[in-house]
Amino acid sequence: MTVHTEDKAGVHGAGSAALHAELVRRNPGEPEFHQAALEVLETLDPVLDARPELADARILERLVEPERQIMFRVPWLDDRGRVQVNRGFRVEFNSALGPYKGGLRFHSSVNLGIVKFLGFEQIFKNALTGLNIGGGKGGSDFDPHGRSDAEVMRFCQSFMTELHRHLGEHTDVPAGDIGVGGREIGYLFGQYRRITNRWESGVLTGKGLDWGGSRARTEATGYGNVLFTVEMLRQRGEDLDGLQVAVSGSGNVAIYSIEKAQALGANVLTCSDSGGYVVDEKGIDLELLKQIKEVERGRISEYAERRGASATYVPGESVWDVPVDVALPSATQNELDEDAARVLVSNGVKAVSEGANMPTTPGAIAVFREAGVAFGPGKAANAGGVGTSALEMRQNAARETWTFERTEGELAAIMRNIHDTCFETAERFGHPGDYVAGANIAGFERVADAMLAQGLI
Ligand code: GLU
């Protein structure tokens, strides 16, 4: 990259704005990556001012450039014997703190820009866990919805036939994300094992409990986000018990956010999918939701049909119209925009915490900041998933199996630590209560120090 910051106003004088302009120029057609990078860069000037050695070493210019980007063809046969062709991705963004770590997303919207935004976020998220994992992300524009198990298996086998050469427990360790759950991880692990002839359990996380998976991994992202929310509320002298909560999405993150919020006494009123949302005045019936989503792989419109009078399905509208105290966006990127944020604020929302990656648009974050709403950015609030993946890697390396209680206890400690680190860092740099600045600066400092110590690579 040719950003000569000293040409402008001293070694770090050109700052984040010039770097972002250069990033947009060099990475055309990747709006989500631009957005994720800007959200981080615009909070880092205080730390660059305080530590000129980081600017001298061009840490930021190196950080926004992935260490390696892999794109590949994924041919497979559908059930009618026709050839299908998808595109596979793995962006190995940064390994200063450990092997590349991050999920795989299978969804029709996946492209290089999406994978880069997710991989970039993952660097800071993984640093915040305090564990030794670098940042990476991958996936494909393959959509498992409506595909048979046999089709999903053939796709996963073809995907892994190429990807395996880039993976390893000390190199790159994928997991799940949207469209990749226990079924897909199983097929991917089987193919990796077959090709390499190695029982290398630490090469993937989110595995089945009988073959190297960790207890509490399935629950970890949702549970962790609720625990982070509890910490934010506690800072303000409030408690989740008795509050009204809106959750968006109905996948793994949403389901286990609902479970933990209910266990802590909250009333969770909503869930959603791409067709609309459900509002249930009696609170979401989790057993019914799990049956429809996890067992039948159905749509949430069926939830309202089977639940009875308390539930209504609202097609095509925003779940954020429902008046609540706490909002947990847990579906996908940019699902909560400025208008939705204004509605939530006018309904008196106290806390918003991101279970999904970048679900809140920059305009919406500004609305929450202005209104003094506690806002937990995904790279801090949803880090419990990848944090528990790192615990799975630890169990695999030691050939151990921990109890649910032990694993959940470690997850709770990780989430408390992330909260406190973000809170204290924000205060130290003059942005009290700003978890966005706190998360970005704390994650950045940990990666930057490791990069500095390891020389120009
Ligand atoms: N996809 C999840 C995330 O966004 C989990 C990644 C992992 O466990 O490696 O953090």
Short mmCIF file of C-alpha atoms and ligand atoms in Angstrom, two decimals:
data_model
loop_
_atom_site.label_atom_id
_atom_site.label_comp_id
_atom_site.label_asym_id
_atom_site.label_seq_id
_atom_site.Cartn_x
_atom_site.Cartn_y
_atom_site.Cartn_z
CA MET A 1 0.00 0.00 0.00
CA THR A 2 1.30 3.45 -0.83
CA VAL A 3 0.00 5.51 2.05
CA HIS A 4 2.89 7.77 3.02
CA THR A 5 1.45 9.31 6.13
CA GLU A 6 4.56 11.40 6.85
CA ASP A 7 4.02 13.24 3.53
CA LYS A 8 1.05 14.95 5.12
CA ALA A 9 1.49 16.13 8.68
CA GLY A 10 4.14 14.17 10.53
CA VAL A 11 4.42 10.41 10.84
CA HIS A 12 0.84 9.73 11.74
CA GLY A 13 -0.69 13.04 10.74
CA ALA A 14 -2.75 11.86 7.76
CA GLY A 15 -4.49 9.47 10.13
CA SER A 16 -7.40 7.19 9.60
CA ALA A 17 -9.33 9.27 7.04
CA ALA A 18 -6.55 9.07 4.41
CA LEU A 19 -6.05 5.39 5.11
CA HIS A 20 -9.75 4.70 4.69
CA ALA A 21 -9.88 6.62 1.39
CA GLU A 22 -6.98 4.53 0.13
CA LEU A 23 -8.66 1.33 1.34
CA VAL A 24 -11.85 2.17 -0.57
CA ARG A 25 -9.82 2.90 -3.72
CA ARG A 26 -7.87 -0.37 -3.51
CA ASN A 27 -10.85 -2.59 -2.63
CA PRO A 28 -13.63 -1.53 -5.00
CA GLY A 29 -17.08 -3.08 -4.75
CA GLU A 30 -16.71 -4.19 -1.13
CA PRO A 31 -19.06 -1.85 0.80
CA GLU A 32 -19.36 -4.07 3.89
CA PHE A 33 -15.57 -4.23 4.21
CA HIS A 34 -15.35 -0.44 3.83
CA GLN A 35 -17.99 -0.03 6.54
CA ALA A 36 -16.33 -2.43 8.99
CA ALA A 37 -12.92 -0.82 8.42
CA LEU A 38 -14.25 2.73 8.86
CA GLU A 39 -16.00 1.80 12.10
CA VAL A 40 -12.65 0.67 13.49
CA LEU A 41 -10.35 3.27 11.93
CA GLU A 42 -12.36 6.28 13.08
CA THR A 43 -11.95 5.23 16.72
CA LEU A 44 -8.19 4.65 16.65
CA ASP A 45 -6.77 8.16 16.34
CA PRO A 46 -6.40 8.56 20.15
CA VAL A 47 -4.24 5.45 20.41
CA LEU A 48 -2.16 6.39 17.34
CA ASP A 49 -1.61 9.85 18.82
CA ALA A 50 -0.54 8.35 22.12
CA ARG A 51 1.73 5.75 20.50
CA PRO A 52 3.58 7.10 17.46
CA GLU A 53 5.65 3.90 17.21
CA LEU A 54 2.53 2.12 15.88
CA ALA A 55 2.16 4.62 13.04
CA ASP A 56 5.91 4.46 12.31
CA ALA A 57 5.65 0.68 11.89
CA ARG A 58 2.60 1.15 9.60
CA ILE A 59 0.62 -1.28 11.77
CA LEU A 60 -2.75 -0.07 10.48
CA GLU A 61 -1.72 -0.17 6.82
CA ARG A 62 -0.61 -3.78 7.36
CA LEU A 63 -3.68 -4.69 9.40
CA VAL A 64 -6.19 -3.78 6.69
CA GLU A 65 -4.40 -5.99 4.16
CA PRO A 66 -5.22 -9.71 4.64
CA GLU A 67 -2.19 -11.95 5.01
CA ARG A 68 -3.71 -14.30 2.43
CA GLN A 69 -6.96 -14.53 0.40
CA ILE A 70 -8.09 -17.79 -1.13
CA MET A 71 -10.87 -18.12 -3.74
CA PHE A 72 -11.76 -21.37 -5.39
CA ARG A 73 -14.25 -23.25 -7.54
CA VAL A 74 -16.62 -25.66 -5.77
CA PRO A 75 -18.24 -28.03 -8.28
CA TRP A 76 -20.80 -30.57 -7.03
CA LEU A 77 -23.65 -32.75 -8.24
CA ASP A 78 -27.24 -32.04 -7.15
CA ASP A 79 -29.81 -34.78 -6.52
CA ARG A 80 -30.96 -34.70 -10.15
CA GLY A 81 -27.44 -35.38 -11.35
CA ARG A 82 -26.85 -31.85 -12.64
CA VAL A 83 -23.55 -30.05 -12.21
CA GLN A 84 -23.63 -27.08 -9.85
CA VAL A 85 -20.80 -24.58 -9.43
CA ASN A 86 -20.28 -22.32 -6.42
CA ARG A 87 -17.43 -20.12 -5.26
CA GLY A 88 -15.48 -20.79 -2.06
CA PHE A 89 -13.56 -18.24 0.03
CA ARG A 90 -11.16 -18.17 2.92
CA VAL A 91 -9.59 -14.89 3.98
CA GLU A 92 -6.68 -15.45 6.37
CA PHE A 93 -6.53 -11.95 7.77
CA ASN A 94 -4.11 -11.87 10.67
CA SER A 95 -2.16 -14.53 12.59
CA ALA A 96 -0.13 -12.36 14.98
CA LEU A 97 -1.93 -13.81 18.02
CA GLY A 98 -2.51 -17.39 16.89
CA PRO A 99 -3.80 -19.58 14.06
CA TYR A 100 -6.45 -17.95 11.84
CA LYS A 101 -9.79 -18.54 13.52
CA GLY A 102 -13.28 -17.75 12.34
CA GLY A 103 -16.38 -19.27 10.88
CA LEU A 104 -17.60 -20.30 7.44
CA ARG A 105 -20.77 -18.71 6.09
CA PHE A 106 -22.87 -20.51 3.47
CA HIS A 107 -25.43 -18.06 2.07
CA SER A 108 -26.34 -16.77 -1.38
CA SER A 109 -25.18 -13.24 -0.40
CA VAL A 110 -21.57 -14.30 0.29
CA ASN A 111 -18.88 -12.56 -1.76
CA LEU A 112 -15.30 -11.46 -1.15
CA GLY A 113 -16.32 -8.14 0.45
CA ILE A 114 -18.62 -9.87 2.96
CA VAL A 115 -15.93 -12.38 3.89
CA LYS A 116 -13.38 -9.57 4.30
CA PHE A 117 -15.68 -7.56 6.58
CA LEU A 118 -16.26 -10.63 8.71
CA GLY A 119 -12.56 -11.53 8.75
CA PHE A 120 -11.57 -7.99 9.69
CA GLU A 121 -14.02 -7.91 12.60
CA GLN A 122 -12.78 -11.30 13.69
CA ILE A 123 -9.22 -10.03 14.26
CA PHE A 124 -10.37 -7.62 16.98
CA LYS A 125 -13.03 -9.94 18.40
CA ASN A 126 -10.57 -12.77 18.80
CA ALA A 127 -7.99 -10.44 20.37
CA LEU A 128 -10.61 -9.32 22.91
CA THR A 129 -11.16 -12.89 24.12
CA GLY A 130 -7.65 -12.72 25.59
CA LEU A 131 -6.91 -16.12 24.00
CA ASN A 132 -4.36 -16.94 21.31
CA ILE A 133 -6.37 -16.94 18.12
CA GLY A 134 -5.79 -14.92 14.95
CA GLY A 135 -8.53 -13.69 12.63
CA GLY A 136 -9.98 -15.30 9.50
CA LYS A 137 -13.29 -16.02 7.83
CA GLY A 138 -14.60 -17.98 4.89
CA GLY A 139 -17.62 -19.38 3.17
CA SER A 140 -19.45 -19.78 -0.07
CA ASP A 141 -22.39 -18.42 -2.03
CA PHE A 142 -23.93 -21.90 -1.65
CA ASP A 143 -27.28 -21.78 0.16
CA PRO A 144 -28.10 -24.95 2.12
CA HIS A 145 -31.80 -24.00 2.48
CA GLY A 146 -34.00 -26.35 0.50
CA ARG A 147 -31.08 -28.69 -0.23
CA SER A 148 -31.18 -32.34 0.84
CA ASP A 149 -28.67 -33.73 3.33
CA ALA A 150 -27.01 -35.59 0.45
CA GLU A 151 -26.58 -32.38 -1.55
CA VAL A 152 -25.18 -30.54 1.47
CA MET A 153 -22.75 -33.42 2.02
CA ARG A 154 -21.54 -33.41 -1.58
CA PHE A 155 -21.09 -29.66 -1.48
CA CYS A 156 -19.15 -29.80 1.82
CA GLN A 157 -16.92 -32.59 0.50
CA SER A 158 -16.07 -30.61 -2.62
CA PHE A 159 -15.49 -27.44 -0.59
CA MET A 160 -13.09 -29.25 1.77
CA THR A 161 -11.31 -31.02 -1.07
CA GLU A 162 -9.81 -27.64 -1.95
CA LEU A 163 -9.78 -25.92 1.45
CA HIS A 164 -8.01 -28.72 3.38
CA ARG A 165 -4.57 -27.74 2.04
CA HIS A 166 -4.86 -24.35 3.76
CA LEU A 167 -6.04 -25.65 7.15
CA GLY A 168 -4.50 -27.23 10.23
CA GLU A 169 -4.82 -27.00 14.00
CA HIS A 170 -1.79 -24.68 14.11
CA THR A 171 -2.60 -22.90 10.82
CA ASP A 172 -6.26 -22.11 10.25
CA VAL A 173 -9.27 -23.40 12.20
CA PRO A 174 -12.75 -22.74 10.70
CA ALA A 175 -16.08 -23.11 12.49
CA GLY A 176 -19.72 -22.30 11.71
CA ASP A 177 -21.51 -19.07 10.87
CA ILE A 178 -24.80 -18.45 9.02
CA GLY A 179 -25.76 -21.63 7.13
CA VAL A 180 -23.05 -23.75 8.73
CA GLY A 181 -24.05 -25.75 11.82
CA GLY A 182 -23.36 -29.16 13.27
CA ARG A 183 -24.40 -31.03 10.10
CA GLU A 184 -22.05 -29.08 7.84
CA ILE A 185 -19.13 -29.22 10.31
CA GLY A 186 -19.57 -33.01 10.42
CA TYR A 187 -19.34 -33.41 6.64
CA LEU A 188 -16.40 -31.00 6.47
CA PHE A 189 -14.53 -32.79 9.26
CA GLY A 190 -15.14 -36.20 7.67
CA GLN A 191 -13.68 -35.09 4.36
CA TYR A 192 -10.66 -33.42 6.03
CA ARG A 193 -9.96 -36.63 7.96
CA ARG A 194 -10.30 -38.75 4.85
CA ILE A 195 -7.97 -36.62 2.72
CA THR A 196 -5.29 -36.08 5.36
CA ASN A 197 -5.57 -39.45 7.12
CA ARG A 198 -5.25 -37.59 10.43
CA TRP A 199 -7.54 -37.42 13.46
CA GLU A 200 -6.78 -33.75 13.91
CA SER A 201 -9.71 -32.70 16.04
CA GLY A 202 -8.43 -29.14 16.54
CA VAL A 203 -8.76 -28.32 12.84
CA LEU A 204 -12.45 -27.36 13.11
CA THR A 205 -14.62 -26.22 16.02
CA GLY A 206 -18.33 -26.64 16.59
CA LYS A 207 -17.91 -30.43 16.29
CA GLY A 208 -20.36 -33.00 17.64
CA LEU A 209 -19.96 -33.78 21.34
CA ASP A 210 -19.03 -37.43 20.66
CA TRP A 211 -16.13 -36.56 18.36
CA GLY A 212 -14.24 -33.69 19.92
CA GLY A 213 -16.82 -30.92 20.24
CA SER A 214 -17.10 -28.77 23.33
CA ARG A 215 -20.08 -28.58 25.62
CA ALA A 216 -21.66 -25.10 25.61
CA ARG A 217 -20.23 -24.24 22.15
CA THR A 218 -23.68 -24.36 20.54
CA GLU A 219 -25.09 -22.05 23.20
CA ALA A 220 -22.03 -19.83 23.59
CA THR A 221 -22.66 -16.91 21.20
CA GLY A 222 -26.21 -16.25 22.41
CA TYR A 223 -25.44 -16.93 26.08
CA GLY A 224 -22.36 -14.71 25.84
CA ASN A 225 -24.27 -11.82 24.32
CA VAL A 226 -26.85 -11.92 27.10
CA LEU A 227 -24.08 -12.04 29.73
CA PHE A 228 -22.46 -9.01 28.08
CA THR A 229 -25.81 -7.20 28.18
CA VAL A 230 -26.17 -8.01 31.87
CA GLU A 231 -22.74 -6.47 32.51
CA MET A 232 -23.67 -3.29 30.59
CA LEU A 233 -26.92 -2.99 32.55
CA ARG A 234 -25.13 -3.60 35.84
CA GLN A 235 -22.78 -0.68 35.06
CA ARG A 236 -25.91 1.48 35.03
CA GLY A 237 -27.39 -0.02 38.17
CA GLU A 238 -29.98 -2.06 36.25
CA ASP A 239 -30.85 -5.75 35.93
CA LEU A 240 -32.19 -7.88 33.08
CA ASP A 241 -34.74 -9.56 35.36
CA GLY A 242 -38.25 -8.43 34.41
CA LEU A 243 -37.23 -6.49 31.29
CA GLN A 244 -38.90 -6.84 27.87
CA VAL A 245 -36.51 -8.07 25.18
CA ALA A 246 -36.65 -8.17 21.36
CA VAL A 247 -34.45 -10.71 19.58
CA SER A 248 -34.14 -10.77 15.79
CA GLY A 249 -33.21 -13.88 13.83
CA SER A 250 -34.14 -17.47 14.63
CA GLY A 251 -30.86 -19.30 14.09
CA ASN A 252 -28.38 -20.56 16.63
CA VAL A 253 -27.46 -17.12 18.04
CA ALA A 254 -31.08 -16.01 18.43
CA ILE A 255 -32.28 -19.28 20.00
CA TYR A 256 -29.63 -19.34 22.71
CA SER A 257 -29.97 -15.61 23.39
CA ILE A 258 -33.64 -16.26 24.08
CA GLU A 259 -32.81 -19.24 26.29
CA LYS A 260 -30.34 -17.30 28.49
CA ALA A 261 -32.44 -14.13 28.65
CA GLN A 262 -35.46 -16.16 29.79
CA ALA A 263 -33.35 -18.02 32.36
CA LEU A 264 -32.35 -14.65 33.81
CA GLY A 265 -35.97 -13.52 34.15
CA ALA A 266 -36.47 -11.45 30.99
CA ASN A 267 -39.59 -11.64 28.83
CA VAL A 268 -38.48 -12.26 25.23
CA LEU A 269 -41.24 -11.13 22.90
CA THR A 270 -39.87 -11.65 19.39
CA CYS A 271 -37.86 -13.59 16.85
CA SER A 272 -37.67 -13.20 13.07
CA ASP A 273 -36.49 -14.58 9.74
CA SER A 274 -36.07 -13.06 6.30
CA GLY A 275 -39.87 -13.19 5.76
CA GLY A 276 -41.01 -11.26 8.84
CA TYR A 277 -41.21 -11.42 12.61
CA VAL A 278 -43.19 -13.10 15.36
CA VAL A 279 -44.38 -11.21 18.42
CA ASP A 280 -45.55 -13.41 21.28
CA GLU A 281 -47.16 -11.58 24.20
CA LYS A 282 -46.66 -14.57 26.52
CA GLY A 283 -42.99 -14.76 25.65
CA ILE A 284 -41.37 -17.00 23.02
CA ASP A 285 -42.02 -20.73 23.54
CA LEU A 286 -38.47 -21.96 23.07
CA GLU A 287 -39.28 -25.65 22.74
CA LEU A 288 -41.64 -24.89 19.85
CA LEU A 289 -39.12 -22.57 18.20
CA LYS A 290 -36.33 -25.18 18.51
CA GLN A 291 -38.61 -27.87 17.09
CA ILE A 292 -39.46 -25.74 14.04
CA LYS A 293 -35.98 -24.33 13.39
CA GLU A 294 -33.52 -26.99 14.58
CA VAL A 295 -35.49 -30.18 13.89
CA GLU A 296 -37.79 -29.31 10.97
CA ARG A 297 -35.59 -26.54 9.45
CA GLY A 298 -38.84 -24.60 8.89
CA ARG A 299 -39.94 -20.95 8.86
CA ILE A 300 -41.11 -18.89 11.83
CA SER A 301 -44.51 -18.22 10.22
CA GLU A 302 -45.25 -21.81 11.33
CA TYR A 303 -44.47 -20.81 14.91
CA ALA A 304 -47.39 -18.37 14.99
CA GLU A 305 -49.71 -20.94 13.38
CA ARG A 306 -48.90 -23.57 16.02
CA ARG A 307 -48.50 -21.35 19.11
CA GLY A 308 -52.07 -20.09 19.43
CA ALA A 309 -53.59 -16.74 20.35
CA SER A 310 -50.60 -15.10 22.08
CA ALA A 311 -48.44 -15.04 18.93
CA THR A 312 -48.78 -12.99 15.75
CA TYR A 313 -46.70 -13.31 12.59
CA VAL A 314 -46.02 -9.94 10.94
CA PRO A 315 -44.69 -10.39 7.41
CA GLY A 316 -42.37 -7.86 5.81
CA GLU A 317 -42.15 -5.43 8.75
CA SER A 318 -39.40 -4.47 11.18
CA VAL A 319 -39.08 -6.42 14.41
CA TRP A 320 -37.73 -3.23 16.01
CA ASP A 321 -41.23 -1.71 15.97
CA VAL A 322 -42.06 -3.79 19.08
CA PRO A 323 -41.61 -1.68 22.26
CA VAL A 324 -38.86 -3.21 24.44
CA ASP A 325 -36.19 -2.36 27.03
CA VAL A 326 -33.45 -4.43 25.38
CA ALA A 327 -32.77 -5.23 21.71
CA LEU A 328 -30.52 -8.11 20.67
CA PRO A 329 -30.02 -8.04 16.88
CA SER A 330 -29.00 -11.62 16.08
CA ALA A 331 -29.80 -12.10 12.38
CA THR A 332 -27.31 -10.54 9.93
CA GLN A 333 -25.39 -7.42 8.89
CA ASN A 334 -27.15 -4.04 8.58
CA GLU A 335 -30.53 -5.34 9.79
CA LEU A 336 -31.05 -2.43 12.24
CA ASP A 337 -30.96 0.94 10.48
CA GLU A 338 -31.27 4.55 11.58
CA ASP A 339 -35.09 4.59 11.33
CA ALA A 340 -35.38 1.42 13.41
CA ALA A 341 -32.98 2.92 15.96
CA ARG A 342 -35.18 6.00 16.30
CA VAL A 343 -38.24 3.82 16.90
CA LEU A 344 -36.39 1.82 19.57
CA VAL A 345 -35.19 5.02 21.28
CA SER A 346 -38.66 6.58 21.23
CA ASN A 347 -39.96 3.37 22.84
CA GLY A 348 -37.41 3.79 25.65
CA VAL A 349 -34.82 1.11 24.82
CA LYS A 350 -32.05 0.96 27.47
CA ALA A 351 -29.54 -1.43 25.89
CA VAL A 352 -28.76 -2.82 22.43
CA SER A 353 -26.23 -5.62 22.05
CA GLU A 354 -25.12 -7.25 18.80
CA GLY A 355 -25.43 -11.04 18.63
CA ALA A 356 -24.86 -10.94 14.86
CA ASN A 357 -21.84 -9.42 13.13
CA MET A 358 -22.35 -5.71 12.29
CA PRO A 359 -26.19 -5.83 12.39
CA THR A 360 -26.40 -2.14 13.32
CA THR A 361 -25.72 0.48 10.63
CA PRO A 362 -23.37 3.40 11.44
CA GLY A 363 -26.36 5.80 11.41
CA ALA A 364 -28.20 3.65 13.94
CA ILE A 365 -25.14 3.46 16.22
CA ALA A 366 -25.00 7.28 16.14
CA VAL A 367 -28.66 7.46 17.20
CA PHE A 368 -28.00 5.14 20.16
CA ARG A 369 -24.86 7.07 21.15
CA GLU A 370 -26.73 10.38 21.09
CA ALA A 371 -29.60 8.96 23.14
CA GLY A 372 -27.24 7.49 25.75
CA VAL A 373 -28.34 3.90 25.08
CA ALA A 374 -25.85 1.23 26.20
CA PHE A 375 -24.56 -0.27 22.95
CA GLY A 376 -22.54 -3.50 22.79
CA PRO A 377 -20.70 -3.94 19.47
CA GLY A 378 -20.60 -7.48 18.09
CA LYS A 379 -16.86 -7.83 18.20
CA ALA A 380 -17.15 -7.65 22.00
CA ALA A 381 -20.69 -8.83 22.70
CA ASN A 382 -20.77 -11.91 20.45
CA ALA A 383 -17.17 -13.02 21.15
CA GLY A 384 -18.40 -15.82 23.41
CA GLY A 385 -18.86 -18.08 20.38
CA VAL A 386 -15.31 -17.89 19.15
CA GLY A 387 -14.07 -17.75 22.75
CA THR A 388 -15.69 -21.13 23.39
CA SER A 389 -14.24 -22.36 20.09
CA ALA A 390 -10.83 -21.56 21.58
CA LEU A 391 -11.84 -23.57 24.66
CA GLU A 392 -12.74 -26.45 22.29
CA MET A 393 -9.25 -26.19 20.76
CA ARG A 394 -7.76 -26.31 24.26
CA GLN A 395 -9.73 -29.46 25.12
CA ASN A 396 -8.70 -31.06 21.83
CA ALA A 397 -5.01 -30.27 22.37
CA ALA A 398 -5.13 -31.75 25.88
CA ARG A 399 -7.40 -34.65 24.81
CA GLU A 400 -9.84 -33.56 27.51
CA THR A 401 -13.62 -33.23 27.76
CA TRP A 402 -14.91 -30.61 30.14
CA THR A 403 -18.32 -30.52 31.82
CA PHE A 404 -20.98 -28.06 30.72
CA GLU A 405 -20.65 -26.22 34.04
CA ARG A 406 -16.90 -25.76 33.71
CA THR A 407 -17.14 -24.59 30.11
CA GLU A 408 -20.00 -22.21 30.80
CA GLY A 409 -18.08 -20.86 33.80
CA GLU A 410 -15.07 -20.12 31.59
CA LEU A 411 -17.37 -18.46 29.02
CA ALA A 412 -18.87 -16.23 31.73
CA ALA A 413 -15.37 -15.22 32.88
CA ILE A 414 -14.36 -14.42 29.28
CA MET A 415 -17.45 -12.22 28.80
CA ARG A 416 -16.92 -10.35 32.07
CA ASN A 417 -13.32 -9.77 31.16
CA ILE A 418 -14.22 -8.48 27.68
CA HIS A 419 -16.81 -6.14 29.16
CA ASP A 420 -14.40 -4.75 31.75
CA THR A 421 -11.57 -4.38 29.23
CA CYS A 422 -13.80 -2.43 26.82
CA PHE A 423 -15.24 -0.29 29.59
CA GLU A 424 -11.86 0.58 31.12
CA THR A 425 -10.19 1.18 27.75
CA ALA A 426 -12.95 3.58 26.70
CA GLU A 427 -12.49 5.51 29.93
CA ARG A 428 -8.70 5.60 29.59
CA PHE A 429 -8.98 7.13 26.12
CA GLY A 430 -11.60 9.70 27.08
CA HIS A 431 -14.78 8.02 25.78
CA PRO A 432 -16.55 6.84 28.95
CA GLY A 433 -19.33 4.33 28.30
CA ASP A 434 -18.42 4.00 24.60
CA TYR A 435 -18.03 0.24 24.11
CA VAL A 436 -17.37 0.70 20.38
CA ALA A 437 -14.25 2.76 21.02
CA GLY A 438 -13.25 0.53 23.94
CA ALA A 439 -13.55 -2.69 21.91
CA ASN A 440 -11.73 -1.33 18.89
CA ILE A 441 -8.86 0.20 20.84
CA ALA A 442 -8.37 -2.75 23.21
CA GLY A 443 -8.50 -5.31 20.37
CA PHE A 444 -6.21 -3.19 18.21
CA GLU A 445 -3.61 -2.66 20.94
CA ARG A 446 -3.26 -6.38 21.61
CA VAL A 447 -2.80 -7.26 17.93
CA ALA A 448 -0.60 -4.21 17.27
CA ASP A 449 1.77 -5.06 20.13
CA ALA A 450 2.15 -8.61 18.84
CA MET A 451 2.81 -7.36 15.30
CA LEU A 452 5.36 -4.86 16.58
CA ALA A 453 7.18 -7.53 18.56
CA GLN A 454 7.26 -9.94 15.61
CA GLY A 455 8.93 -7.59 13.13
CA LEU A 456 8.01 -6.54 9.60
CA ILE A 457 6.00 -9.47 8.24
N1 GLU B 1 -18.81 -17.34 13.29
C1 GLU B 1 -18.63 -17.04 14.68
C2 GLU B 1 -18.20 -15.61 14.85
O1 GLU B 1 -18.67 -14.76 14.11
C3 GLU B 1 -17.75 -18.07 15.38
C4 GLU B 1 -16.38 -18.26 14.83
C5 GLU B 1 -15.61 -19.41 15.48
O2 GLU B 1 -16.08 -20.02 16.42
O3 GLU B 1 -14.50 -19.65 15.01
O4 GLU B 1 -17.43 -15.23 15.71
#
